Tab-separated table of C-alpha atoms in Angstrom:
chain	number	residue	atom	x	y	z
A	87	UNK	CA	0.485	-34.512	17.350
A	88	UNK	CA	-2.881	-34.485	15.695
A	89	UNK	CA	-3.944	-35.170	12.143
A	90	UNK	CA	-3.154	-32.605	9.495
A	91	UNK	CA	-6.332	-30.916	8.292
A	92	UNK	CA	-5.018	-31.348	4.772
A	93	UNK	CA	-6.148	-28.104	3.228
A	94	UNK	CA	-4.102	-26.525	0.465
A	95	UNK	CA	-3.191	-22.856	0.617
A	96	UNK	CA	-4.783	-20.540	-1.919
A	97	UNK	CA	-2.380	-19.325	-4.608
A	98	UNK	CA	-1.224	-15.872	-3.543
A	99	UNK	CA	-2.436	-12.871	-5.502
A	100	UNK	CA	-0.112	-10.586	-7.435
A	101	UNK	CA	-0.838	-7.284	-9.133
A	102	UNK	CA	-2.353	-7.352	-12.610
A	103	UNK	CA	0.312	-4.841	-13.636
A	104	UNK	CA	0.173	-2.017	-16.197
A	105	UNK	CA	-0.195	-4.342	-19.199
A	106	UNK	CA	-3.247	-6.230	-17.969
A	107	UNK	CA	-5.021	-5.286	-21.213
A	108	UNK	CA	-2.815	-7.662	-23.183
A	109	UNK	CA	-4.396	-10.575	-21.400
A	110	UNK	CA	-7.904	-9.438	-20.505
A	111	UNK	CA	-8.867	-6.960	-23.232
A	112	UNK	CA	-6.354	-7.459	-26.054
A	113	UNK	CA	-8.492	-5.767	-28.697
A	114	UNK	CA	-8.789	-2.688	-26.485
A	115	UNK	CA	-5.048	-2.869	-25.903
A	116	UNK	CA	-4.245	-2.848	-29.612
A	117	UNK	CA	-3.684	-6.583	-30.145
A	118	UNK	CA	-6.117	-7.474	-32.884
A	119	UNK	CA	-6.726	-10.814	-34.511
A	120	UNK	CA	-6.195	-13.175	-31.596
A	121	UNK	CA	-9.736	-13.066	-30.170
A	122	UNK	CA	-12.793	-11.993	-32.138
A	123	UNK	CA	-13.881	-9.638	-29.366
A	124	UNK	CA	-12.892	-8.846	-25.812
A	125	UNK	CA	-14.589	-11.081	-23.269
A	126	UNK	CA	-17.205	-9.318	-21.183
A	127	UNK	CA	-17.536	-6.340	-23.524
A	128	UNK	CA	-21.247	-7.032	-24.004
A	129	UNK	CA	-23.688	-8.163	-21.306
A	130	UNK	CA	-27.047	-7.703	-23.029
A	131	UNK	CA	-28.684	-8.373	-26.373
A	132	UNK	CA	-31.989	-7.321	-27.951
A	133	UNK	CA	-33.899	-9.980	-26.015
A	134	UNK	CA	-32.587	-9.210	-22.541
A	135	UNK	CA	-35.373	-8.596	-20.034
A	136	UNK	CA	-35.346	-5.684	-17.642
A	137	UNK	CA	-34.663	-1.992	-17.391
A	138	UNK	CA	-31.660	-0.909	-19.454
A	139	UNK	CA	-29.122	1.139	-17.550
A	140	UNK	CA	-25.604	2.429	-17.995
A	141	UNK	CA	-23.033	2.550	-15.234
A	142	UNK	CA	-20.055	4.821	-15.769
A	143	UNK	CA	-17.362	5.889	-13.368
A	144	UNK	CA	-13.707	6.248	-12.537
A	145	UNK	CA	-11.267	4.694	-10.089
A	146	UNK	CA	-9.456	7.426	-8.171
A	147	UNK	CA	-6.188	7.094	-6.254
A	148	UNK	CA	-5.113	8.661	-2.968
A	149	UNK	CA	-3.865	11.813	-4.722
A	150	UNK	CA	-7.171	12.336	-6.539
A	151	UNK	CA	-5.980	11.118	-9.932
A	152	UNK	CA	-8.077	8.673	-11.972
A	153	UNK	CA	-6.470	5.321	-12.814
A	154	UNK	CA	-6.006	4.999	-16.560
A	155	UNK	CA	-4.809	1.412	-16.415
A	156	UNK	CA	-7.431	-0.369	-14.288
A	157	UNK	CA	-9.811	-3.136	-15.309
A	158	UNK	CA	-13.251	-3.383	-13.716
A	159	UNK	CA	-15.390	-6.507	-13.667
A	160	UNK	CA	-18.996	-6.561	-12.549
A	161	UNK	CA	-21.256	-9.477	-11.617
A	162	UNK	CA	-24.964	-9.136	-11.057
A	163	UNK	CA	-28.317	-10.871	-11.082
A	164	UNK	CA	-30.862	-10.565	-13.883
A	165	UNK	CA	-34.005	-8.459	-13.646
A	166	UNK	CA	-35.743	-11.088	-11.498
A	167	UNK	CA	-32.818	-11.554	-9.104
A	168	UNK	CA	-31.348	-14.770	-10.552
A	169	UNK	CA	-27.681	-15.302	-11.413
A	170	UNK	CA	-26.523	-16.856	-14.691
A	171	UNK	CA	-24.346	-19.385	-12.865
A	172	UNK	CA	-24.315	-23.162	-12.347
A	173	UNK	CA	-24.322	-22.457	-8.600
A	174	UNK	CA	-27.670	-20.664	-8.883
A	175	UNK	CA	-30.132	-23.150	-7.336
A	176	UNK	CA	-33.262	-21.004	-7.258
A	177	UNK	CA	-34.177	-21.136	-10.939
A	178	UNK	CA	-32.984	-20.383	-14.446
A	179	UNK	CA	-31.698	-16.898	-15.120
A	180	UNK	CA	-32.492	-14.911	-18.265
A	181	UNK	CA	-30.482	-16.719	-20.980
A	182	UNK	CA	-30.058	-13.406	-22.809
A	183	UNK	CA	-28.140	-11.822	-19.969
A	184	UNK	CA	-24.601	-12.859	-19.037
A	185	UNK	CA	-24.571	-11.130	-15.646
A	186	UNK	CA	-20.837	-10.535	-16.044
A	187	UNK	CA	-19.013	-7.667	-17.698
A	188	UNK	CA	-15.461	-6.436	-17.976
A	189	UNK	CA	-14.291	-2.940	-18.903
A	190	UNK	CA	-10.885	-1.260	-18.885
A	191	UNK	CA	-10.668	2.361	-17.773
A	192	UNK	CA	-9.949	4.769	-20.600
A	193	UNK	CA	-6.311	5.672	-21.242
A	194	UNK	CA	-7.448	9.276	-21.841
A	195	UNK	CA	-9.696	10.146	-18.899
A	196	UNK	CA	-9.919	6.982	-16.831
A	197	UNK	CA	-13.639	6.352	-17.277
A	198	UNK	CA	-15.284	2.946	-17.538
A	199	UNK	CA	-18.778	2.225	-18.854
A	200	UNK	CA	-21.145	-0.755	-18.707
A	201	UNK	CA	-24.398	-1.215	-20.565
A	202	UNK	CA	-26.474	-3.548	-18.475
A	203	UNK	CA	-29.846	-3.921	-16.773
A	204	UNK	CA	-30.968	-3.094	-13.296
A	205	UNK	CA	-30.743	-6.246	-11.162
A	206	UNK	CA	-33.609	-7.654	-9.110
A	207	UNK	CA	-33.435	-8.253	-5.377
A	208	UNK	CA	-31.763	-11.300	-3.878
A	209	UNK	CA	-32.204	-12.870	-0.458
A	210	UNK	CA	-29.546	-12.567	2.209
A	211	UNK	CA	-28.656	-15.766	4.102
A	212	UNK	CA	-31.470	-15.287	6.599
A	213	UNK	CA	-34.061	-14.681	3.908
A	214	UNK	CA	-34.242	-10.908	4.225
A	215	UNK	CA	-34.024	-9.260	0.826
A	216	UNK	CA	-30.878	-7.377	-0.087
A	217	UNK	CA	-31.271	-4.148	-2.044
A	218	UNK	CA	-30.529	-4.343	-5.791
A	219	UNK	CA	-26.774	-4.292	-6.196
A	220	UNK	CA	-23.932	-5.010	-8.576
A	221	UNK	CA	-20.753	-6.723	-7.363
A	222	UNK	CA	-17.634	-4.874	-8.509
A	223	UNK	CA	-14.026	-6.070	-8.692
A	224	UNK	CA	-11.093	-3.768	-9.440
A	225	UNK	CA	-7.579	-4.727	-10.514
A	226	UNK	CA	-4.695	-2.521	-11.670
A	227	UNK	CA	-1.021	-1.779	-11.366
A	228	UNK	CA	-0.339	-1.057	-7.701
A	229	UNK	CA	-3.289	-3.157	-6.476
A	230	UNK	CA	-1.791	-6.323	-5.003
A	231	UNK	CA	-5.063	-8.186	-4.565
A	232	UNK	CA	-8.279	-7.417	-6.450
A	233	UNK	CA	-10.643	-5.119	-4.556
A	234	UNK	CA	-14.263	-6.184	-4.099
A	235	UNK	CA	-17.057	-3.705	-3.529
A	236	UNK	CA	-20.746	-3.270	-4.373
A	237	UNK	CA	-22.739	-0.681	-6.226
A	238	UNK	CA	-26.203	0.190	-4.896
A	239	UNK	CA	-28.765	2.477	-6.556
A	240	UNK	CA	-29.684	6.007	-5.448
A	241	UNK	CA	-33.371	5.502	-6.294
A	242	UNK	CA	-33.759	2.480	-3.977
A	243	UNK	CA	-33.849	4.356	-0.676
A	244	UNK	CA	-36.259	2.008	1.065
A	245	UNK	CA	-34.480	-1.148	-0.055
A	246	UNK	CA	-31.063	0.337	0.746
A	247	UNK	CA	-32.223	1.263	4.252
A	248	UNK	CA	-32.999	-2.391	4.999
A	249	UNK	CA	-30.017	-3.913	3.171
A	250	UNK	CA	-28.085	-6.234	5.520
A	251	UNK	CA	-24.679	-5.269	4.110
A	252	UNK	CA	-25.259	-1.520	4.133
A	253	UNK	CA	-26.632	-1.810	7.671
A	254	UNK	CA	-23.365	-3.363	8.837
A	255	UNK	CA	-21.296	-0.298	7.980
A	256	UNK	CA	-20.543	1.199	11.359
A	257	UNK	CA	-19.682	4.692	10.177
A	258	UNK	CA	-22.957	5.582	8.535
A	259	UNK	CA	-21.595	8.216	6.168
A	260	UNK	CA	-19.364	5.567	4.611
A	261	UNK	CA	-22.414	3.608	3.409
A	262	UNK	CA	-22.953	6.413	0.905
A	263	UNK	CA	-19.723	5.445	-0.865
A	264	UNK	CA	-21.531	2.348	-2.157
A	265	UNK	CA	-24.512	4.234	-3.568
A	266	UNK	CA	-24.093	5.360	-7.162
A	267	UNK	CA	-24.803	8.903	-8.258
A	268	UNK	CA	-26.638	10.008	-11.375
A	269	UNK	CA	-30.223	9.026	-12.043
A	270	UNK	CA	-32.049	6.323	-13.949
A	271	UNK	CA	-31.067	5.069	-16.451
A	272	UNK	CA	-27.569	6.594	-16.221
A	273	UNK	CA	-25.745	5.891	-12.996
A	274	UNK	CA	-22.290	7.106	-12.015
A	275	UNK	CA	-20.096	5.127	-9.635
A	276	UNK	CA	-16.712	6.575	-8.726
A	277	UNK	CA	-14.464	4.281	-6.713
A	278	UNK	CA	-12.065	6.033	-4.321
A	279	UNK	CA	-9.173	3.782	-3.384
A	280	UNK	CA	-7.900	5.844	-0.496
A	281	UNK	CA	-8.514	8.872	1.687
A	282	UNK	CA	-11.468	10.833	2.938
A	283	UNK	CA	-13.972	9.543	0.389
A	284	UNK	CA	-12.564	6.006	0.436
A	285	UNK	CA	-15.014	3.446	-0.925
A	286	UNK	CA	-15.996	0.609	1.404
A	287	UNK	CA	-14.177	-2.499	0.182
A	288	UNK	CA	-15.222	-5.985	1.160
A	289	UNK	CA	-13.501	-9.071	2.492
A	290	UNK	CA	-15.915	-11.583	1.022
B	158	UNK	CA	-21.856	-19.697	-20.603
B	159	UNK	CA	-22.616	-23.257	-19.629
B	160	UNK	CA	-22.163	-25.789	-16.938
B	161	UNK	CA	-19.228	-27.947	-17.992
B	162	UNK	CA	-19.451	-30.505	-15.234
B	163	UNK	CA	-21.895	-33.320	-14.816
B	164	UNK	CA	-21.705	-33.492	-11.075
B	165	UNK	CA	-23.941	-31.350	-8.951
B	166	UNK	CA	-22.602	-27.824	-8.626
B	167	UNK	CA	-21.316	-26.792	-5.234
B	168	UNK	CA	-23.179	-24.031	-3.501
B	169	UNK	CA	-21.394	-23.581	-0.178
B	170	UNK	CA	-19.756	-20.364	0.942
B	171	UNK	CA	-16.038	-20.041	0.328
B	172	UNK	CA	-13.403	-20.398	3.004
B	173	UNK	CA	-12.251	-17.075	4.340
B	174	UNK	CA	-9.268	-15.651	2.564
B	175	UNK	CA	-6.032	-15.768	4.567
B	176	UNK	CA	-5.006	-12.165	4.069
B	177	UNK	CA	-1.714	-12.723	5.888
B	178	UNK	CA	-0.778	-15.130	3.103
B	179	UNK	CA	-1.705	-12.773	0.271
B	180	UNK	CA	0.206	-9.525	-0.188
B	181	UNK	CA	-1.151	-6.579	1.794
B	182	UNK	CA	-2.661	-3.666	-0.143
B	183	UNK	CA	-0.010	-1.269	1.176
B	184	UNK	CA	3.484	-2.519	0.344
B	185	UNK	CA	5.719	0.546	-0.057
B	186	UNK	CA	8.599	-1.374	-1.642
B	187	UNK	CA	6.248	-1.521	-4.621
B	188	UNK	CA	5.779	2.220	-4.977
B	189	UNK	CA	2.534	2.329	-6.935
B	190	UNK	CA	0.764	0.531	-4.093
B	191	UNK	CA	1.255	3.550	-1.827
B	192	UNK	CA	-1.530	5.656	-3.392
B	193	UNK	CA	-3.602	2.727	-4.602
B	194	UNK	CA	-4.140	0.930	-1.290
B	195	UNK	CA	-7.233	1.377	0.887
B	196	UNK	CA	-6.362	2.687	4.352
B	197	UNK	CA	-9.559	1.648	6.072
B	198	UNK	CA	-10.344	-1.897	7.132
B	199	UNK	CA	-12.205	-4.147	4.714
B	200	UNK	CA	-15.810	-4.893	5.642
B	201	UNK	CA	-16.016	-8.639	6.274
B	202	UNK	CA	-19.019	-10.473	4.935
B	203	UNK	CA	-19.850	-14.157	4.950
B	204	UNK	CA	-20.775	-15.071	1.394
B	205	UNK	CA	-24.246	-14.432	0.036
B	206	UNK	CA	-25.552	-15.768	-3.277
B	207	UNK	CA	-23.880	-12.771	-4.937
B	208	UNK	CA	-20.426	-14.063	-4.008
B	209	UNK	CA	-21.079	-17.819	-4.201
B	210	UNK	CA	-22.168	-17.614	-7.837
B	211	UNK	CA	-19.979	-16.539	-10.721
B	212	UNK	CA	-19.747	-16.672	-14.482
B	213	UNK	CA	-18.724	-19.986	-16.041
B	214	UNK	CA	-17.510	-20.055	-19.622
B	215	UNK	CA	-18.038	-22.853	-22.117
B	216	UNK	CA	-15.319	-24.209	-24.377
B	217	UNK	CA	-17.244	-22.672	-27.278
B	218	UNK	CA	-15.640	-19.295	-26.591
B	219	UNK	CA	-12.209	-20.698	-27.422
B	220	UNK	CA	-10.508	-20.434	-30.789
B	221	UNK	CA	-8.220	-23.186	-32.040
B	222	UNK	CA	-4.985	-21.282	-31.262
B	223	UNK	CA	-6.103	-19.538	-28.084
B	224	UNK	CA	-3.706	-21.646	-25.981
B	225	UNK	CA	-0.785	-21.430	-28.391
B	226	UNK	CA	1.097	-18.154	-28.041
B	227	UNK	CA	3.830	-19.299	-30.414
B	228	UNK	CA	1.360	-19.295	-33.287
B	229	UNK	CA	-1.768	-17.311	-32.323
B	230	UNK	CA	-0.307	-13.971	-33.443
B	231	UNK	CA	2.204	-15.266	-35.990
B	232	UNK	CA	2.042	-14.806	-39.723
B	233	UNK	CA	1.268	-17.962	-41.660
B	234	UNK	CA	4.305	-20.240	-41.722
B	235	UNK	CA	6.134	-18.237	-39.060
B	236	UNK	CA	6.391	-18.493	-35.282
B	237	UNK	CA	7.468	-16.482	-32.257
B	238	UNK	CA	11.188	-16.304	-31.412
B	239	UNK	CA	12.372	-17.649	-28.074
B	240	UNK	CA	12.658	-20.724	-25.902
B	241	UNK	CA	9.699	-22.929	-26.717
B	242	UNK	CA	7.941	-24.100	-23.571
B	243	UNK	CA	4.756	-25.823	-22.468
B	244	UNK	CA	3.104	-24.554	-19.308
B	245	UNK	CA	0.623	-26.937	-17.776
B	246	UNK	CA	-0.910	-27.883	-14.468
B	247	UNK	CA	-4.140	-28.230	-12.558
B	248	UNK	CA	-6.541	-25.856	-10.947
B	249	UNK	CA	-7.552	-27.199	-7.531
B	250	UNK	CA	-9.449	-25.769	-4.633
B	251	UNK	CA	-8.222	-25.612	-1.040
B	252	UNK	CA	-9.816	-28.988	-0.375
B	253	UNK	CA	-7.707	-30.491	-3.164
B	254	UNK	CA	-10.659	-30.960	-5.488
B	255	UNK	CA	-10.241	-30.329	-9.205
B	256	UNK	CA	-11.862	-27.177	-10.557
B	257	UNK	CA	-13.201	-28.092	-14.009
B	258	UNK	CA	-14.432	-25.467	-16.426
B	259	UNK	CA	-12.196	-22.742	-14.996
B	260	UNK	CA	-11.265	-20.029	-17.480
B	261	UNK	CA	-7.569	-19.136	-17.410
B	262	UNK	CA	-6.250	-16.102	-19.242
B	263	UNK	CA	-2.512	-15.403	-19.423
B	264	UNK	CA	-0.286	-12.665	-20.769
B	265	UNK	CA	3.427	-12.038	-20.920
B	266	UNK	CA	6.354	-10.214	-22.501
B	267	UNK	CA	8.272	-11.669	-25.430
B	268	UNK	CA	11.650	-13.414	-25.214
B	269	UNK	CA	13.414	-10.060	-24.857
B	270	UNK	CA	11.157	-8.801	-22.084
B	271	UNK	CA	9.122	-6.475	-24.333
B	272	UNK	CA	5.335	-6.265	-23.992
B	273	UNK	CA	3.102	-5.524	-26.952
B	274	UNK	CA	1.419	-2.534	-25.330
B	275	UNK	CA	1.284	1.097	-26.365
B	276	UNK	CA	2.409	2.314	-22.930
B	277	UNK	CA	5.505	0.120	-22.995
B	278	UNK	CA	8.683	1.898	-24.094
B	279	UNK	CA	11.456	-0.569	-23.239
B	280	UNK	CA	14.045	-0.503	-26.016
B	281	UNK	CA	14.080	-4.287	-26.537
B	282	UNK	CA	12.428	-5.081	-29.863
B	283	UNK	CA	8.925	-6.349	-30.463
B	284	UNK	CA	8.644	-9.778	-32.063
B	285	UNK	CA	6.377	-9.364	-35.106
B	286	UNK	CA	5.094	-12.905	-34.546
B	287	UNK	CA	4.313	-12.641	-30.851
B	288	UNK	CA	1.212	-11.034	-29.340
B	289	UNK	CA	1.509	-12.269	-25.767
B	290	UNK	CA	-2.033	-13.309	-24.825
B	291	UNK	CA	-3.728	-16.673	-24.501
B	292	UNK	CA	-6.541	-18.457	-22.718
B	293	UNK	CA	-7.876	-21.911	-22.018
B	294	UNK	CA	-10.474	-23.719	-19.909
B	295	UNK	CA	-9.687	-26.562	-17.518
B	296	UNK	CA	-10.935	-30.040	-18.367
B	297	UNK	CA	-12.939	-32.400	-16.135
B	298	UNK	CA	-9.861	-33.070	-13.991
B	299	UNK	CA	-9.008	-29.397	-13.651
B	300	UNK	CA	-6.104	-29.703	-16.110
B	301	UNK	CA	-4.921	-27.017	-18.499
B	302	UNK	CA	-1.980	-26.472	-20.812
B	303	UNK	CA	-0.648	-23.924	-23.244
B	304	UNK	CA	2.385	-23.420	-25.429
B	305	UNK	CA	4.453	-20.261	-25.458
B	306	UNK	CA	7.978	-18.873	-25.451
B	307	UNK	CA	9.754	-18.218	-22.195
B	308	UNK	CA	9.445	-14.490	-21.435
B	309	UNK	CA	12.493	-12.359	-20.719
B	310	UNK	CA	13.162	-10.225	-17.656
B	311	UNK	CA	12.518	-6.509	-18.036
B	312	UNK	CA	13.393	-3.296	-16.231
B	313	UNK	CA	10.759	-1.061	-14.680
B	314	UNK	CA	10.749	2.336	-13.048
B	315	UNK	CA	10.357	1.547	-9.366
B	316	UNK	CA	13.782	1.628	-7.753
B	317	UNK	CA	16.670	2.923	-9.865
B	318	UNK	CA	17.614	-0.557	-11.034
B	319	UNK	CA	14.590	-2.840	-10.569
B	320	UNK	CA	13.996	-5.703	-12.980
B	321	UNK	CA	11.078	-8.087	-13.044
B	322	UNK	CA	11.947	-11.769	-13.092
B	323	UNK	CA	10.670	-13.732	-16.069
B	324	UNK	CA	6.962	-14.209	-15.379
B	325	UNK	CA	3.609	-15.030	-16.892
B	326	UNK	CA	0.490	-13.278	-15.611
B	327	UNK	CA	-2.533	-15.498	-14.895
B	328	UNK	CA	-6.174	-14.507	-14.449
B	329	UNK	CA	-8.393	-17.297	-13.118
B	330	UNK	CA	-12.140	-17.703	-12.763
B	331	UNK	CA	-13.399	-20.486	-10.554
B	332	UNK	CA	-17.119	-21.016	-10.126
B	333	UNK	CA	-17.832	-18.133	-7.764
B	334	UNK	CA	-17.064	-14.439	-8.084
B	335	UNK	CA	-15.348	-14.574	-4.680
B	336	UNK	CA	-12.747	-16.964	-6.183
B	337	UNK	CA	-11.621	-14.408	-8.738
B	338	UNK	CA	-7.829	-14.282	-8.755
B	339	UNK	CA	-4.968	-12.686	-10.656
B	340	UNK	CA	-1.430	-13.821	-9.996
B	341	UNK	CA	1.980	-14.311	-11.629
B	342	UNK	CA	3.957	-17.463	-12.346
B	343	UNK	CA	7.743	-17.455	-11.985
B	344	UNK	CA	10.342	-19.917	-13.252
B	345	UNK	CA	12.399	-22.338	-11.177
B	346	UNK	CA	15.946	-21.228	-10.528
B	347	UNK	CA	15.542	-17.578	-11.575
B	348	UNK	CA	17.776	-15.482	-9.286
B	349	UNK	CA	15.721	-12.375	-10.119
B	350	UNK	CA	12.739	-13.675	-8.129
B	351	UNK	CA	14.312	-12.827	-4.787
B	352	UNK	CA	15.241	-9.297	-5.839
B	353	UNK	CA	11.790	-8.269	-7.052
B	354	UNK	CA	9.715	-5.740	-5.050
B	355	UNK	CA	6.462	-7.139	-6.495
B	356	UNK	CA	7.334	-10.688	-5.448
B	357	UNK	CA	8.432	-9.123	-2.156
B	358	UNK	CA	4.920	-7.818	-1.471
B	359	UNK	CA	4.119	-11.403	-0.417
B	360	UNK	CA	5.090	-11.751	3.229
B	361	UNK	CA	5.453	-15.535	3.483
B	362	UNK	CA	8.274	-17.271	1.620
B	363	UNK	CA	6.148	-20.405	1.224
B	364	UNK	CA	3.504	-18.383	-0.601
B	365	UNK	CA	6.193	-17.135	-2.995
B	366	UNK	CA	7.500	-20.654	-3.565
B	367	UNK	CA	3.964	-21.675	-4.533
B	368	UNK	CA	4.231	-19.228	-7.467
B	369	UNK	CA	7.450	-20.766	-8.830
B	370	UNK	CA	6.868	-23.374	-11.529
B	371	UNK	CA	9.387	-26.233	-11.567
B	372	UNK	CA	10.905	-27.530	-14.747
B	373	UNK	CA	8.873	-30.625	-15.600
B	374	UNK	CA	11.314	-32.899	-17.362
B	375	UNK	CA	8.805	-35.747	-17.698
B	376	UNK	CA	6.467	-33.584	-19.766
B	377	UNK	CA	9.181	-32.046	-21.916
B	378	UNK	CA	8.746	-32.860	-25.601
B	379	UNK	CA	12.077	-34.032	-27.069
B	380	UNK	CA	13.488	-31.788	-29.810
B	381	UNK	CA	10.533	-29.415	-29.389
B	382	UNK	CA	9.638	-27.742	-26.080
B	383	UNK	CA	10.553	-27.927	-22.423
B	384	UNK	CA	7.723	-28.001	-19.894
B	385	UNK	CA	6.958	-26.160	-16.652
B	386	UNK	CA	4.225	-27.282	-14.281
B	387	UNK	CA	2.177	-24.675	-12.471
B	388	UNK	CA	-0.693	-25.752	-10.227
B	389	UNK	CA	-3.107	-23.104	-9.038
B	390	UNK	CA	-5.195	-23.292	-5.870
B	391	UNK	CA	-8.468	-21.370	-5.629
B	392	UNK	CA	-10.561	-20.875	-2.516
B	393	UNK	CA	-12.386	-23.987	-1.370
B	394	UNK	CA	-16.040	-24.136	-0.436
B	395	UNK	CA	-17.265	-24.745	3.042
B	396	UNK	CA	-19.523	-27.732	3.513
B	397	UNK	CA	-22.919	-26.434	4.466
B	398	UNK	CA	-23.525	-28.824	7.366
B	399	UNK	CA	-26.391	-26.976	8.898
B	400	UNK	CA	-27.822	-25.001	6.071
B	401	UNK	CA	-30.906	-26.614	4.706
B	402	UNK	CA	-29.382	-28.012	1.562
B	403	UNK	CA	-30.944	-31.004	-0.180
B	404	UNK	CA	-27.653	-32.302	-1.577
B	405	UNK	CA	-26.242	-32.622	1.929
B	406	UNK	CA	-22.624	-32.321	2.937
């Protein structure tokens, strides 16, 4: 026998279920008066630095239908490429930008929408710069463990071409699933859970 | 958002997720997963700054009753109907270290198994004094607690006669976006647990047992509320032995 390494096991994930709004966006879900506003519903204020953008999109299942009960969270750097996080060691991020947003998909047409700013570039582990990107996390009924992906920008062709993550996608046409459509300042990012247009999801 | 701990923040990459421990995306016993599961392999990526960092929330976001579901939706002088319980525990990482400043959000059905949600049509009645949502932030030792009523089981359209065991949904933020986790807590001794297709998405029985909160008699408040203890483990951070980090290992 040898010593036990002594690590604990991570708590297993379970689906967020169809009533995720009760917990994460109760005001959206029709439960008023418990929280003043839904957390993550606003990422910017009048003082936020950087180029204002909107990101809208849908999450689409394997039969082509948009999910009307998903919740999307995004996490991104500020306009200079710094994160508003205690683990950010490179400097202080814009105090007027949270970097984190949360939005449920609409019960009518399944769209989500974020008002944010375009993020700056961030170094990869080896110092190469990554292209501007937004980290995206999707939960919903039927999704047993939250899905991570990234949104890149269609007007950053040069930066995208040298991005270490995009370069690692073996089937080159699949890299396009991470590049938003639309044009500045209104980007569109549809997330395909399954099938021919399946979005690249990450094990991070 | 603020840094709630005095000690130096950790900046290492997270341990890889054990995806044989978590439920797979495709678990056909849970029917909705069939069309909502990616079919292609995930792209593996050792953490960059984008994954190592994450939002951290200060206690200032919390209202006085945010962790009290018996009263946070109730009319003045009234309270939710059901078995009064305390749910408490610690948030730890895989190295056994406390995770302070972690935001926990939870939601649940009422005592009869009815959710306050417009898409919910189960014929059990709503409780006019129960909303079903709460949140709290762990203290310096990673501890949290909230008060609620024990939720009821409820039927759902999966198989002809599927019922969810009594459960409370948890959403947890650690310190990095890669730690983001949503799970469900079950109650000790509930025979429904082992019949549930959603529980059954988890392949390893030990991983299921980790989601079952034991009755915590020691913490039960006499003549008031019983207690259940539910510890949550988030991904740990790798020590960055050979990355040029001033704070060392």
